[in-house]
PDB file of C-alpha atoms in Angstrom:
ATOM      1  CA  UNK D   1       0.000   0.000   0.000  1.00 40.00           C
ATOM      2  CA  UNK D   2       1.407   3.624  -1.012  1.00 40.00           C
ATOM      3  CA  UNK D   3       0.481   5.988   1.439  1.00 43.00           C
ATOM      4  CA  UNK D   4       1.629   9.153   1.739  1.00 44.00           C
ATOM      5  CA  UNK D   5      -0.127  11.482   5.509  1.00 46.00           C
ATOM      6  CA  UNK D   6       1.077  14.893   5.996  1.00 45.00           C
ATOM      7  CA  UNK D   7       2.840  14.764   9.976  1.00 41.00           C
ATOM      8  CA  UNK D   8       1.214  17.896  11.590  1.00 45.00           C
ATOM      9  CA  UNK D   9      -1.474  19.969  10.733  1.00 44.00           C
ATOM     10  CA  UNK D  10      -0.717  23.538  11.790  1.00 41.00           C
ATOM     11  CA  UNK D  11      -2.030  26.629   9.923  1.00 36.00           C
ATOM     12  CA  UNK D  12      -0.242  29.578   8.479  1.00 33.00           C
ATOM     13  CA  UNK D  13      -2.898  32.502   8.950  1.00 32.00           C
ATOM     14  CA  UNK D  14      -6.087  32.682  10.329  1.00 31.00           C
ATOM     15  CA  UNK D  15      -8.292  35.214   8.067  1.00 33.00           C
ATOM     16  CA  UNK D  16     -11.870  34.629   9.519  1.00 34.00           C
ATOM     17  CA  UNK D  17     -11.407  34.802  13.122  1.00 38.00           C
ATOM     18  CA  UNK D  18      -9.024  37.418  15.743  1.00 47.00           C
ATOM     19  CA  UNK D  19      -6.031  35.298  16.340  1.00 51.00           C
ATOM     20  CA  UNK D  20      -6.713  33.735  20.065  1.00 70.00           C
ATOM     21  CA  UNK D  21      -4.293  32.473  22.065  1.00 91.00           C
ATOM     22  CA  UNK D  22      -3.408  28.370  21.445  1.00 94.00           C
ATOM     23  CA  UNK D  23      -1.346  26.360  23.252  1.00 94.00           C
ATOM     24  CA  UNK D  24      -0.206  22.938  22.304  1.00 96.00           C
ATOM     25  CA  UNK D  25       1.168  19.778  24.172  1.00 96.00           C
ATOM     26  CA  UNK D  26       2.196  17.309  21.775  1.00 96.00           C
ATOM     27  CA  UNK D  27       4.478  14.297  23.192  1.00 95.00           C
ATOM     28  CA  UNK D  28       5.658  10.817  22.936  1.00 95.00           C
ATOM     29  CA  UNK D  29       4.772   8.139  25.392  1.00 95.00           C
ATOM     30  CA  UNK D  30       6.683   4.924  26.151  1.00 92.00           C
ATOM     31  CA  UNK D  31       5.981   3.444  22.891  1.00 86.00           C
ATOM     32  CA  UNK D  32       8.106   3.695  19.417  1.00 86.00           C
ATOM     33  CA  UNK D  33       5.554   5.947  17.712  1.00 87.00           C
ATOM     34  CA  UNK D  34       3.306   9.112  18.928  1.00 93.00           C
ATOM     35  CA  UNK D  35      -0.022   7.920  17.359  1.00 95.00           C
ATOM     36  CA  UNK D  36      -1.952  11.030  18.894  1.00 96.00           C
ATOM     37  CA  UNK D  37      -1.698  13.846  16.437  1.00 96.00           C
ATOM     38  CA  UNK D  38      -3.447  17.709  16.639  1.00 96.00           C
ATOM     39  CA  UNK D  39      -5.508  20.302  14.539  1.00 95.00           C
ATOM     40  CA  UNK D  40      -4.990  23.866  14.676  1.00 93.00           C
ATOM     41  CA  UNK D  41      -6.392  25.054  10.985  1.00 91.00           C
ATOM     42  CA  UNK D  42      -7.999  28.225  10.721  1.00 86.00           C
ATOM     43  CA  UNK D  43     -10.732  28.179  13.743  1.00 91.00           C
ATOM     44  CA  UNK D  44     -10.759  24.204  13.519  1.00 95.00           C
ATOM     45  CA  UNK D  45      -9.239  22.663  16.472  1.00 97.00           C
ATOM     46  CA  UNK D  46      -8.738  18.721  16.656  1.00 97.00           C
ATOM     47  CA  UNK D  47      -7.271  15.656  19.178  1.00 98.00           C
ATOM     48  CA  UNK D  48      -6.741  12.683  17.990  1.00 98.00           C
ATOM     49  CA  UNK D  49      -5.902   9.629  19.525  1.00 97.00           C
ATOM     50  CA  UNK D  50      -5.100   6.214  17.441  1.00 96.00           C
ATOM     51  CA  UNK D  51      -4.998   2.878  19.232  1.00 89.00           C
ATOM     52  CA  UNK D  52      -2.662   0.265  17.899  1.00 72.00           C
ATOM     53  CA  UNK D  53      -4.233  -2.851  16.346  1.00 68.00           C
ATOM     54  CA  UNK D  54      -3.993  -5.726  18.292  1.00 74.00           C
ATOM     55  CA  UNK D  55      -1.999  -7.127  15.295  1.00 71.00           C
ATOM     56  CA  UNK D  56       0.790  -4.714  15.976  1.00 72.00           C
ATOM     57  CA  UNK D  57       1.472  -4.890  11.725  1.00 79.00           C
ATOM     58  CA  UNK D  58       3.076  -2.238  10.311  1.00 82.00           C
ATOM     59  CA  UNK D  59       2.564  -0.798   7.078  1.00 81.00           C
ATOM     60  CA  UNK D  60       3.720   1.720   4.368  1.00 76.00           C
ATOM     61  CA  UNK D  61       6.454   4.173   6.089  1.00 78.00           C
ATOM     62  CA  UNK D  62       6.616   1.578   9.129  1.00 82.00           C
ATOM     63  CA  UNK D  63       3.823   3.326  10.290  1.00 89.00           C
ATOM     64  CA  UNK D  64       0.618   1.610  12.465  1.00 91.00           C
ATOM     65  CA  UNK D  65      -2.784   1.472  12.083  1.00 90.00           C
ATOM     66  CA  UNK D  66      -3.520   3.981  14.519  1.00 93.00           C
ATOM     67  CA  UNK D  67      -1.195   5.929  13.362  1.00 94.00           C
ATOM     68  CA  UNK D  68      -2.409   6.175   9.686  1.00 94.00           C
ATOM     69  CA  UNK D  69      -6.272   6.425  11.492  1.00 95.00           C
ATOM     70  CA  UNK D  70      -5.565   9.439  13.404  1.00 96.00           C
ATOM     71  CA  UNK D  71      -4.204  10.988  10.572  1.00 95.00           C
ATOM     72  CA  UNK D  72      -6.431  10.449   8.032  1.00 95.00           C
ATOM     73  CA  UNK D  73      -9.097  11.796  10.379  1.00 96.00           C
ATOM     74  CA  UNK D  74      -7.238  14.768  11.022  1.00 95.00           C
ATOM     75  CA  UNK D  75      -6.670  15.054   6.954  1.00 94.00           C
ATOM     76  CA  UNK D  76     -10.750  14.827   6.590  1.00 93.00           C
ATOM     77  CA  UNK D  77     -11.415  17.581   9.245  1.00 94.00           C
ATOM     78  CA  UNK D  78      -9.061  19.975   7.652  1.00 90.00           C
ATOM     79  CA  UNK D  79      -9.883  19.553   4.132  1.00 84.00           C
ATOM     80  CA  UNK D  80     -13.594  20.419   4.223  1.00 73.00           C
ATOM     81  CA  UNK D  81     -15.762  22.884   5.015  1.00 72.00           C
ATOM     82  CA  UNK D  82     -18.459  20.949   6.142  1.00 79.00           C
ATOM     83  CA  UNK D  83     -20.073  20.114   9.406  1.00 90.00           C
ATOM     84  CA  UNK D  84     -18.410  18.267  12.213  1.00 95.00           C
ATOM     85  CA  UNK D  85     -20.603  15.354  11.868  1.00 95.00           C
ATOM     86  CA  UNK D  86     -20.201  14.980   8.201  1.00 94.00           C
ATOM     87  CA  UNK D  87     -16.720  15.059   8.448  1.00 94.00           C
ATOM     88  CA  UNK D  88     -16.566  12.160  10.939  1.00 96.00           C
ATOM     89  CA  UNK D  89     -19.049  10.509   8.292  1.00 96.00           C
ATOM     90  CA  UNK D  90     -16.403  11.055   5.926  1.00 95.00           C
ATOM     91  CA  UNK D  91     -13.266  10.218   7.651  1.00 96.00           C
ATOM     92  CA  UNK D  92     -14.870   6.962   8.775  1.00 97.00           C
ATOM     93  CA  UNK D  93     -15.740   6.060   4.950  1.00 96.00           C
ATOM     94  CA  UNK D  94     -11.980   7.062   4.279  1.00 95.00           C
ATOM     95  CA  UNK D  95     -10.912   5.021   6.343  1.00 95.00           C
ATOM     96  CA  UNK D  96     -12.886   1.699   5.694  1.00 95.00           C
ATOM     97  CA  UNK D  97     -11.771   1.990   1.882  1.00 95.00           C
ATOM     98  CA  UNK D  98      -8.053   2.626   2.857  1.00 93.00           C
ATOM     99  CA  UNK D  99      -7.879  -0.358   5.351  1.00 93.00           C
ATOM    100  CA  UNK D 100      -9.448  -2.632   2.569  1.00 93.00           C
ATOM    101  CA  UNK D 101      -7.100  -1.200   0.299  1.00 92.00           C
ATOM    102  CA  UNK D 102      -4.287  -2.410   2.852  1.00 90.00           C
ATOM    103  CA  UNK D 103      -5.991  -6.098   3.212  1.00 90.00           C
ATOM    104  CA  UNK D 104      -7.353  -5.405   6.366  1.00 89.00           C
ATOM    105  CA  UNK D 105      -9.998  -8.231   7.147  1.00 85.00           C
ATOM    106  CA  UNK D 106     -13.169  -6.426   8.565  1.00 84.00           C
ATOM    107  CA  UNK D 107     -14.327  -9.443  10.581  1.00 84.00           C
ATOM    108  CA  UNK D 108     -10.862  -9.376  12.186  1.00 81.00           C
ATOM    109  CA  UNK D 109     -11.657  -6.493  14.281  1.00 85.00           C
ATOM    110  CA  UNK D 110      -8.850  -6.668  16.779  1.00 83.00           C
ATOM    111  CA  UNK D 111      -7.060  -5.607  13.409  1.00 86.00           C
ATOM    112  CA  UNK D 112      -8.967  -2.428  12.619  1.00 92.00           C
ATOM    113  CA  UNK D 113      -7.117   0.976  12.669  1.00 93.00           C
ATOM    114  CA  UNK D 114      -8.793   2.993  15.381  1.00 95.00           C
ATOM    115  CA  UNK D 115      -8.753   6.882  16.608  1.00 97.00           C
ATOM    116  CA  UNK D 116     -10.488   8.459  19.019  1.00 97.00           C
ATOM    117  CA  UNK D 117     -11.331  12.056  18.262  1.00 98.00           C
ATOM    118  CA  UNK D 118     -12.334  15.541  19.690  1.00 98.00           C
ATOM    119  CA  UNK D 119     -13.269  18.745  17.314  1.00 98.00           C
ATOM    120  CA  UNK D 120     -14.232  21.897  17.550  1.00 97.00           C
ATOM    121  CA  UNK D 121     -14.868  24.572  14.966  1.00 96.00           C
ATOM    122  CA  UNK D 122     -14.805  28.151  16.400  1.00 94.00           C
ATOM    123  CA  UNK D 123     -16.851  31.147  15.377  1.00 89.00           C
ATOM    124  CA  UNK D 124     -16.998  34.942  16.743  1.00 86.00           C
ATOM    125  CA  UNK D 125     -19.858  33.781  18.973  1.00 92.00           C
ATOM    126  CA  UNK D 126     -19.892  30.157  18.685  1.00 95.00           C
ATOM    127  CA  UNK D 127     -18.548  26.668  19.490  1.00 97.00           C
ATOM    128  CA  UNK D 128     -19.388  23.508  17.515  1.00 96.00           C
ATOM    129  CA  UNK D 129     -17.957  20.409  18.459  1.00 97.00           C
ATOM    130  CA  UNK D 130     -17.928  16.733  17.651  1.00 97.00           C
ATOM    131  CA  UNK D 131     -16.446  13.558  19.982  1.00 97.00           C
ATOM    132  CA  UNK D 132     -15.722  10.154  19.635  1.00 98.00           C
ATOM    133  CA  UNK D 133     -14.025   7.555  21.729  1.00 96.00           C
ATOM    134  CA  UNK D 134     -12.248   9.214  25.122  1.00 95.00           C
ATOM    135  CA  UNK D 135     -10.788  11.974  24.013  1.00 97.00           C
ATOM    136  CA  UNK D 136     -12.100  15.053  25.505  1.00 97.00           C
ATOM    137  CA  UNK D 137     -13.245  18.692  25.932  1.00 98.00           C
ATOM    138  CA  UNK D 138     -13.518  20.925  28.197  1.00 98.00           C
ATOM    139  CA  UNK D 139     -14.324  24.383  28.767  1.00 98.00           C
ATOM    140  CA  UNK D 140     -13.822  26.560  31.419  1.00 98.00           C
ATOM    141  CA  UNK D 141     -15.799  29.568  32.501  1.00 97.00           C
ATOM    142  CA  UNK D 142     -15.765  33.399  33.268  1.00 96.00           C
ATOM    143  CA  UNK D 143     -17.294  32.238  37.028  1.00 95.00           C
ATOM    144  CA  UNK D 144     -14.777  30.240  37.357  1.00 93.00           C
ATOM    145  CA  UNK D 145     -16.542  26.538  36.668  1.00 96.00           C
ATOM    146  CA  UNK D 146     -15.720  24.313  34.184  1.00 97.00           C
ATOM    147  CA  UNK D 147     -17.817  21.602  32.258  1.00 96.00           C
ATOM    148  CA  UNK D 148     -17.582  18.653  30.066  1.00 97.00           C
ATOM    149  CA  UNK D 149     -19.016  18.777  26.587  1.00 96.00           C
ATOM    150  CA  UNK D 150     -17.938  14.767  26.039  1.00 94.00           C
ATOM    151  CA  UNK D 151     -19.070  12.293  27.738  1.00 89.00           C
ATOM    152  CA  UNK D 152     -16.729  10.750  30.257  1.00 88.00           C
ATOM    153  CA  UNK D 153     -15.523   7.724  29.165  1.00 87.00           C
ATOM    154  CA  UNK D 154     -13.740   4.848  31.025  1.00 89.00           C
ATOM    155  CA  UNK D 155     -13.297   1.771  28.453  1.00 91.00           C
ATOM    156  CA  UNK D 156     -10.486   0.423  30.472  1.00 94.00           C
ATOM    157  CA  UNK D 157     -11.575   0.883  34.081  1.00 95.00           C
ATOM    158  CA  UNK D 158     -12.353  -3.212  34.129  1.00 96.00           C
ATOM    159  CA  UNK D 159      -9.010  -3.927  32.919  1.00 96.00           C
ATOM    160  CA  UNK D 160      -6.863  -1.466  34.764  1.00 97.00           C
ATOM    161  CA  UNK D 161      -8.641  -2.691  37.955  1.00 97.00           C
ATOM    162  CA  UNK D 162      -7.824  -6.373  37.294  1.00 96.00           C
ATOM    163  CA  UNK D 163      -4.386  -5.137  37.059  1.00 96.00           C
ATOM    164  CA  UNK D 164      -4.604  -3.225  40.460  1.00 95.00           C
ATOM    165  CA  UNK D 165      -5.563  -6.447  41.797  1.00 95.00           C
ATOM    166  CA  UNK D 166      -2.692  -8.778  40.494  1.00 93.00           C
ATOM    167  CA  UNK D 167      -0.508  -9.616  42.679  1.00 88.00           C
ATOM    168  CA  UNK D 168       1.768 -12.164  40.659  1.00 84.00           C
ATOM    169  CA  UNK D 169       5.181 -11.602  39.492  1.00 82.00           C
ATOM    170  CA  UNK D 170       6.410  -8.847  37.557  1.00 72.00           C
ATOM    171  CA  UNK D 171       4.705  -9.140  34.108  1.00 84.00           C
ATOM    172  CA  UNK D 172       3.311  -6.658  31.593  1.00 90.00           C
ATOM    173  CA  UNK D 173      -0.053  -5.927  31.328  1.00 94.00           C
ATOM    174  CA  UNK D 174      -0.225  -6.918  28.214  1.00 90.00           C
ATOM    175  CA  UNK D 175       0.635 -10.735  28.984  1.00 91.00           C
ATOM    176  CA  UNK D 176      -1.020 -11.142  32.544  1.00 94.00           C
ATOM    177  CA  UNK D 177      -4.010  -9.601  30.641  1.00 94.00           C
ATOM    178  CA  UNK D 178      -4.523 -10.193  27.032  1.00 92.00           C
ATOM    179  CA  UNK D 179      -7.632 -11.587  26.883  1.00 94.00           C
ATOM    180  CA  UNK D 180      -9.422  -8.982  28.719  1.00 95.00           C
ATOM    181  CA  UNK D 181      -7.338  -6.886  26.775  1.00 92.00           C
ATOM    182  CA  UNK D 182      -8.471  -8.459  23.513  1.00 90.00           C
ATOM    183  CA  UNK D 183     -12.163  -8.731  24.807  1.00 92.00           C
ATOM    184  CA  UNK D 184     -12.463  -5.092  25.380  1.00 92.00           C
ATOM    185  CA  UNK D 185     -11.070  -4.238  22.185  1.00 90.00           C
ATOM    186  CA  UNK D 186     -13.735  -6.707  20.695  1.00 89.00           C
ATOM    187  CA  UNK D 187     -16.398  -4.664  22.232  1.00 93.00           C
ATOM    188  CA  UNK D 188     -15.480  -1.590  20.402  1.00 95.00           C
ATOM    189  CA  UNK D 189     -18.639   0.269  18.386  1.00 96.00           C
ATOM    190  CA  UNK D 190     -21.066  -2.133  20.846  1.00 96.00           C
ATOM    191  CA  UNK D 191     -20.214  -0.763  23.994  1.00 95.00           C
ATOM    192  CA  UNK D 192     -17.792   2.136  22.706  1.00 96.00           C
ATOM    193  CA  UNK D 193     -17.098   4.437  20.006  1.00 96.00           C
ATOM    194  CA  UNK D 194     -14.166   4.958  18.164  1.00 97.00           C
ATOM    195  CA  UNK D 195     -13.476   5.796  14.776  1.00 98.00           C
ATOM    196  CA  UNK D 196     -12.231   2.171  12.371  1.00 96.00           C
ATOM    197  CA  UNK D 197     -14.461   2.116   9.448  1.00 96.00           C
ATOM    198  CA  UNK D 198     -17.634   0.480  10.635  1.00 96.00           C
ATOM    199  CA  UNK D 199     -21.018   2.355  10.300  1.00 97.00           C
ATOM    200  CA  UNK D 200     -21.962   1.614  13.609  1.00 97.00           C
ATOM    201  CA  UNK D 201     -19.345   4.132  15.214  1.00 98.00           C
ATOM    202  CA  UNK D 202     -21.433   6.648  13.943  1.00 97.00           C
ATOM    203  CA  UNK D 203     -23.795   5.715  16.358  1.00 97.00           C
ATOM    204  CA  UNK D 204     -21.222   7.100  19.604  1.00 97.00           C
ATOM    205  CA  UNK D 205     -20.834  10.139  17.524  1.00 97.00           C
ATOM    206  CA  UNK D 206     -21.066  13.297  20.231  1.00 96.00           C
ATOM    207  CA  UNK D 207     -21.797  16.767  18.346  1.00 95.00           C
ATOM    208  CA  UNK D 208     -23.259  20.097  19.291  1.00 95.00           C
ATOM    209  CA  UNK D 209     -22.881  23.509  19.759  1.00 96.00           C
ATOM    210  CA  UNK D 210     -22.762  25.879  22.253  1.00 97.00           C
ATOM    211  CA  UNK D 211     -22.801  30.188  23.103  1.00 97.00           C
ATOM    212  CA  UNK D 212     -18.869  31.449  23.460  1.00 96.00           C
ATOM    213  CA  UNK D 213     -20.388  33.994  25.141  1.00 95.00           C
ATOM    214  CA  UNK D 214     -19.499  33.352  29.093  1.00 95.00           C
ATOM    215  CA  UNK D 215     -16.390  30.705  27.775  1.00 97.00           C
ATOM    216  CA  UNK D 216     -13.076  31.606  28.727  1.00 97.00           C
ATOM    217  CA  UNK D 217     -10.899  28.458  27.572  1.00 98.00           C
ATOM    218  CA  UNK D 218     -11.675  25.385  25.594  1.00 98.00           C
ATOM    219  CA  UNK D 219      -9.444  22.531  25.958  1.00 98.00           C
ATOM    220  CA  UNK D 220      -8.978  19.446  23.955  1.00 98.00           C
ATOM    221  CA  UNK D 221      -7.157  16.618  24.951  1.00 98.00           C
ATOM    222  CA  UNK D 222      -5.953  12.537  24.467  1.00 98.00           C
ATOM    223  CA  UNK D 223      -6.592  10.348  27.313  1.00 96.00           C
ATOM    224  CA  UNK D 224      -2.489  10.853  27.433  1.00 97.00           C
ATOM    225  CA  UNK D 225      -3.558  14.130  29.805  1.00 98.00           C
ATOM    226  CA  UNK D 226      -5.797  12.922  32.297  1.00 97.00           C
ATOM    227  CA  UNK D 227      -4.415  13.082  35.811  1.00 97.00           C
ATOM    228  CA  UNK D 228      -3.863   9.194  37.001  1.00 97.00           C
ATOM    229  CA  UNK D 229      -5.816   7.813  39.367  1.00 97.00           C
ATOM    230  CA  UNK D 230      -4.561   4.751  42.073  1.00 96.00           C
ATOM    231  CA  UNK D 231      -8.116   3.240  41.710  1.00 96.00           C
ATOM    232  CA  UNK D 232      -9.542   3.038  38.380  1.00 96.00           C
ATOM    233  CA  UNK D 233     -13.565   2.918  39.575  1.00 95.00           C
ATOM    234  CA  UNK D 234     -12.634   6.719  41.014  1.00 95.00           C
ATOM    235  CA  UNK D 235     -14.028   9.578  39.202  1.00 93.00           C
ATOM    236  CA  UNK D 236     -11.599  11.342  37.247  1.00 94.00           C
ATOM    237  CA  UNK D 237     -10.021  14.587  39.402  1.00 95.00           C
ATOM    238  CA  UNK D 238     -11.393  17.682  37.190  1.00 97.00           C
ATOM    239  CA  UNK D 239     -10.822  20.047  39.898  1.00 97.00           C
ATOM    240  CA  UNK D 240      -6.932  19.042  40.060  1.00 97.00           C
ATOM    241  CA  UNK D 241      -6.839  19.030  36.308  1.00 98.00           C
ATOM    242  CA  UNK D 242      -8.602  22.845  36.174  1.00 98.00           C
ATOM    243  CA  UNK D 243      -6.610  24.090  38.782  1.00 98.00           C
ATOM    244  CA  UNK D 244      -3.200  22.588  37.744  1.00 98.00           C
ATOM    245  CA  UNK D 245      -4.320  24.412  33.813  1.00 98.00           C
ATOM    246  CA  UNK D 246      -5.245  27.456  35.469  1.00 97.00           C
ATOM    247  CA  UNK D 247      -1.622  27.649  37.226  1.00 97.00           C
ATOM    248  CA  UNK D 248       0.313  27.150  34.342  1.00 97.00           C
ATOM    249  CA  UNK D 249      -1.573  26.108  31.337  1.00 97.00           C
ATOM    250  CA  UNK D 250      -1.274  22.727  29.710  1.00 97.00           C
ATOM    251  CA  UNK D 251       2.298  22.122  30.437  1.00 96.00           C
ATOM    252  CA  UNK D 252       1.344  22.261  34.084  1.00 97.00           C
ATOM    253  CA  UNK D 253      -0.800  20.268  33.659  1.00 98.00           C
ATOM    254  CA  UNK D 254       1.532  17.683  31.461  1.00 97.00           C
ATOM    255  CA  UNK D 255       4.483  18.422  33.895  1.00 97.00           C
ATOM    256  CA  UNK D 256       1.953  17.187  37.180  1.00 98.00           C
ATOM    257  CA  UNK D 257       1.032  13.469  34.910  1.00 98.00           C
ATOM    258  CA  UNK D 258       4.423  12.844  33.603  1.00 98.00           C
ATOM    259  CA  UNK D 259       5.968  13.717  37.767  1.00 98.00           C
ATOM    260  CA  UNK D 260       3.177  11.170  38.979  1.00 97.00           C
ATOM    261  CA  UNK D 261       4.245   8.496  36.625  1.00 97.00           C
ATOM    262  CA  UNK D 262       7.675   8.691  36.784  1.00 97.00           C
ATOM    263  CA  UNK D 263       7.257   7.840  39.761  1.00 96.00           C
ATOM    264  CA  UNK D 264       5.683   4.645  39.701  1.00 95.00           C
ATOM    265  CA  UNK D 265       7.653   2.968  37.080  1.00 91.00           C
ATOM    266  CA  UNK D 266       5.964  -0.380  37.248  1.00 91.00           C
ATOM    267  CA  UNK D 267       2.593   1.142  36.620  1.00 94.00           C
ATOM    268  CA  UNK D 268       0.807  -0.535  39.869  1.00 92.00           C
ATOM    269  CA  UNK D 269      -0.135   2.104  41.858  1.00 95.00           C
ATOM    270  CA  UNK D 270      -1.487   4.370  39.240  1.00 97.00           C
ATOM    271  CA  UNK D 271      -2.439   1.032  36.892  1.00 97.00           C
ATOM    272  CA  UNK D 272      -2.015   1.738  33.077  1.00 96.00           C
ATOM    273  CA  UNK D 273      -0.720   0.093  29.797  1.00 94.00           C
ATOM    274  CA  UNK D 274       2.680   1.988  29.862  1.00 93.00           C
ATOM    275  CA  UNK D 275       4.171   4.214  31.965  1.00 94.00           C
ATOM    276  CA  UNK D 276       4.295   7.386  29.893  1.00 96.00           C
ATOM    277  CA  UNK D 277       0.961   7.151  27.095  1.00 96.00           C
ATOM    278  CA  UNK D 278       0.936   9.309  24.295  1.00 96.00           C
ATOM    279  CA  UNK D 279      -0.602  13.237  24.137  1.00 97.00           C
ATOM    280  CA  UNK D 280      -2.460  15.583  22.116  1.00 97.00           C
ATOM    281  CA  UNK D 281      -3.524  18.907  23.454  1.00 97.00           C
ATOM    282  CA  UNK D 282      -4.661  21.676  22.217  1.00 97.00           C
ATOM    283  CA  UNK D 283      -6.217  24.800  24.678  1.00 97.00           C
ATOM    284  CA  UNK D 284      -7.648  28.262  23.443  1.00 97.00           C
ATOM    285  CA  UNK D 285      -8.318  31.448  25.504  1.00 95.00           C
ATOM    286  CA  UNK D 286     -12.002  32.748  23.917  1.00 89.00           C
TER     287      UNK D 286
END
């Protein structure tokens, strides 16, 4: 398969909006590739997170399936002018043909490429947004709260609690645990959305819009971000998140997760996949 994705997707002007102020965290985990990849195109701001196939193939450029997802997701968003939701429609179409293309069996789904993805589109007055899968936004407001516009999402909270529980010897995750691992993976567009080519993912679509008017940030942001927790069936610590961005932006925010995990090397007390996951972040001041 010849396949050719552009690496970032960053624009050079902005000609129908003031220019607000962006920041962007954009890092590496633990793994070989960064398979998260932003948006920042002209008032169109985009996460977007791709999960490795369970196959762990590689294809054109040595690149993954998750990988060549996120990116050809991003690709559709920038490319058209239309709708959130019709550009999901169309990046999911993309990428069906382009995996088929590639001899990707469909009934194999541990095999599909996958991305999770957040949007937004901003206006003068505005926000529009789109979700699917865990990545997430959030806004923040002039009084000082803060809301979700996604839905919070745990897919792995079963798994990563298994994990807290183990108490074997030192193993990965991924071999104490692969059949859960492959089970929830299985489960993907039945009990979760993310983006891999099958209609039904259109079905965990999340889209809207919403008055700028009393908005004062808007944050988007890979699962890469979130603040780690020592149990997994805990609610995720907003307040620590908002207050840790309000101190010092995103890369406070970064700087607190990647301190917390260094820490804990084995990933045990704070259970995850790998010690350091990938991010995507994008934040704008209204």
């Amino acid at each position: 398969m010849q396949f050719t994705i552009e690496p970032s997707f960053t624009p050079s002007s902005y000609p129908s909006l003031q220019l607000p102020d962006v920041q962007v965290v954009h890092e590496k985990g633990s793994g070989e590739t960064n398979e998260d990849l932003f948006l920042n195109d002209d008032g169109l701001y985009g996460v977007f997170d791709g999960a490795t196939s369970l196959s762990k193939r590689r294809y054109s450029q040595g690149l993954t399936g998750g990988y060549i997802a996120a990116a050809l997701a991003a690709e559709s968003f920038r490319k058209n002018g239309h709708d959130l939701y019709t550009s999901v429609v169309e990046a999911n179409n993309r990428l069906r043909i382009v995996q088929e293309d590639a001899g990707v069996a469909s009934d194999q789904r541990y095999g599909l490429w996958s991305t999770s993805l957040a949007v937004v589109r901003l206006t003068e007055d505005r926000l529009e947004y789109c979700s699917l899968g865990d990545a997430s936004i959030l806004i923040l407001t002039e009084d000082g709260g803060y809301r979700l516009l996604t839905q919070e999402m745990d897919i792995d909270r079963e798994t990563l609690s298994m994990w807290k529980a183990y108490s074997g010897d030192k193993c990965s995750i991924y071999e104490v645990l692969s059949e859960q691992i492959l089970k929830v993976r299985s489960r993907m567009n039945i009990d979760y959305g993310v983006l891999n080519g099958e209609n039904e993912a259109l079905n965990f679509v999340q889209s809207g819009s919403i008055s700028l008017a009393e908005v004062t940030d808007v944050l988007l942001f890979t699962d890469g971000l979130l603040i780690p927790r020592e149990n997994p069936e805990a609610p995720h610590d907003w307040a620590c998140f908002v207050d840790l961005y309000q101190a010092g932006g995103l890369k406070e925010v970064r700087d607190y997760v990647r301190d917390v995990e260094r820490r804990d090397p084995d990933n045990r007390r704070y259970p995850r996949f790998k010690t350091h996951d990938d991010i995507a972040a994008v934040s704008i001041s209204c």
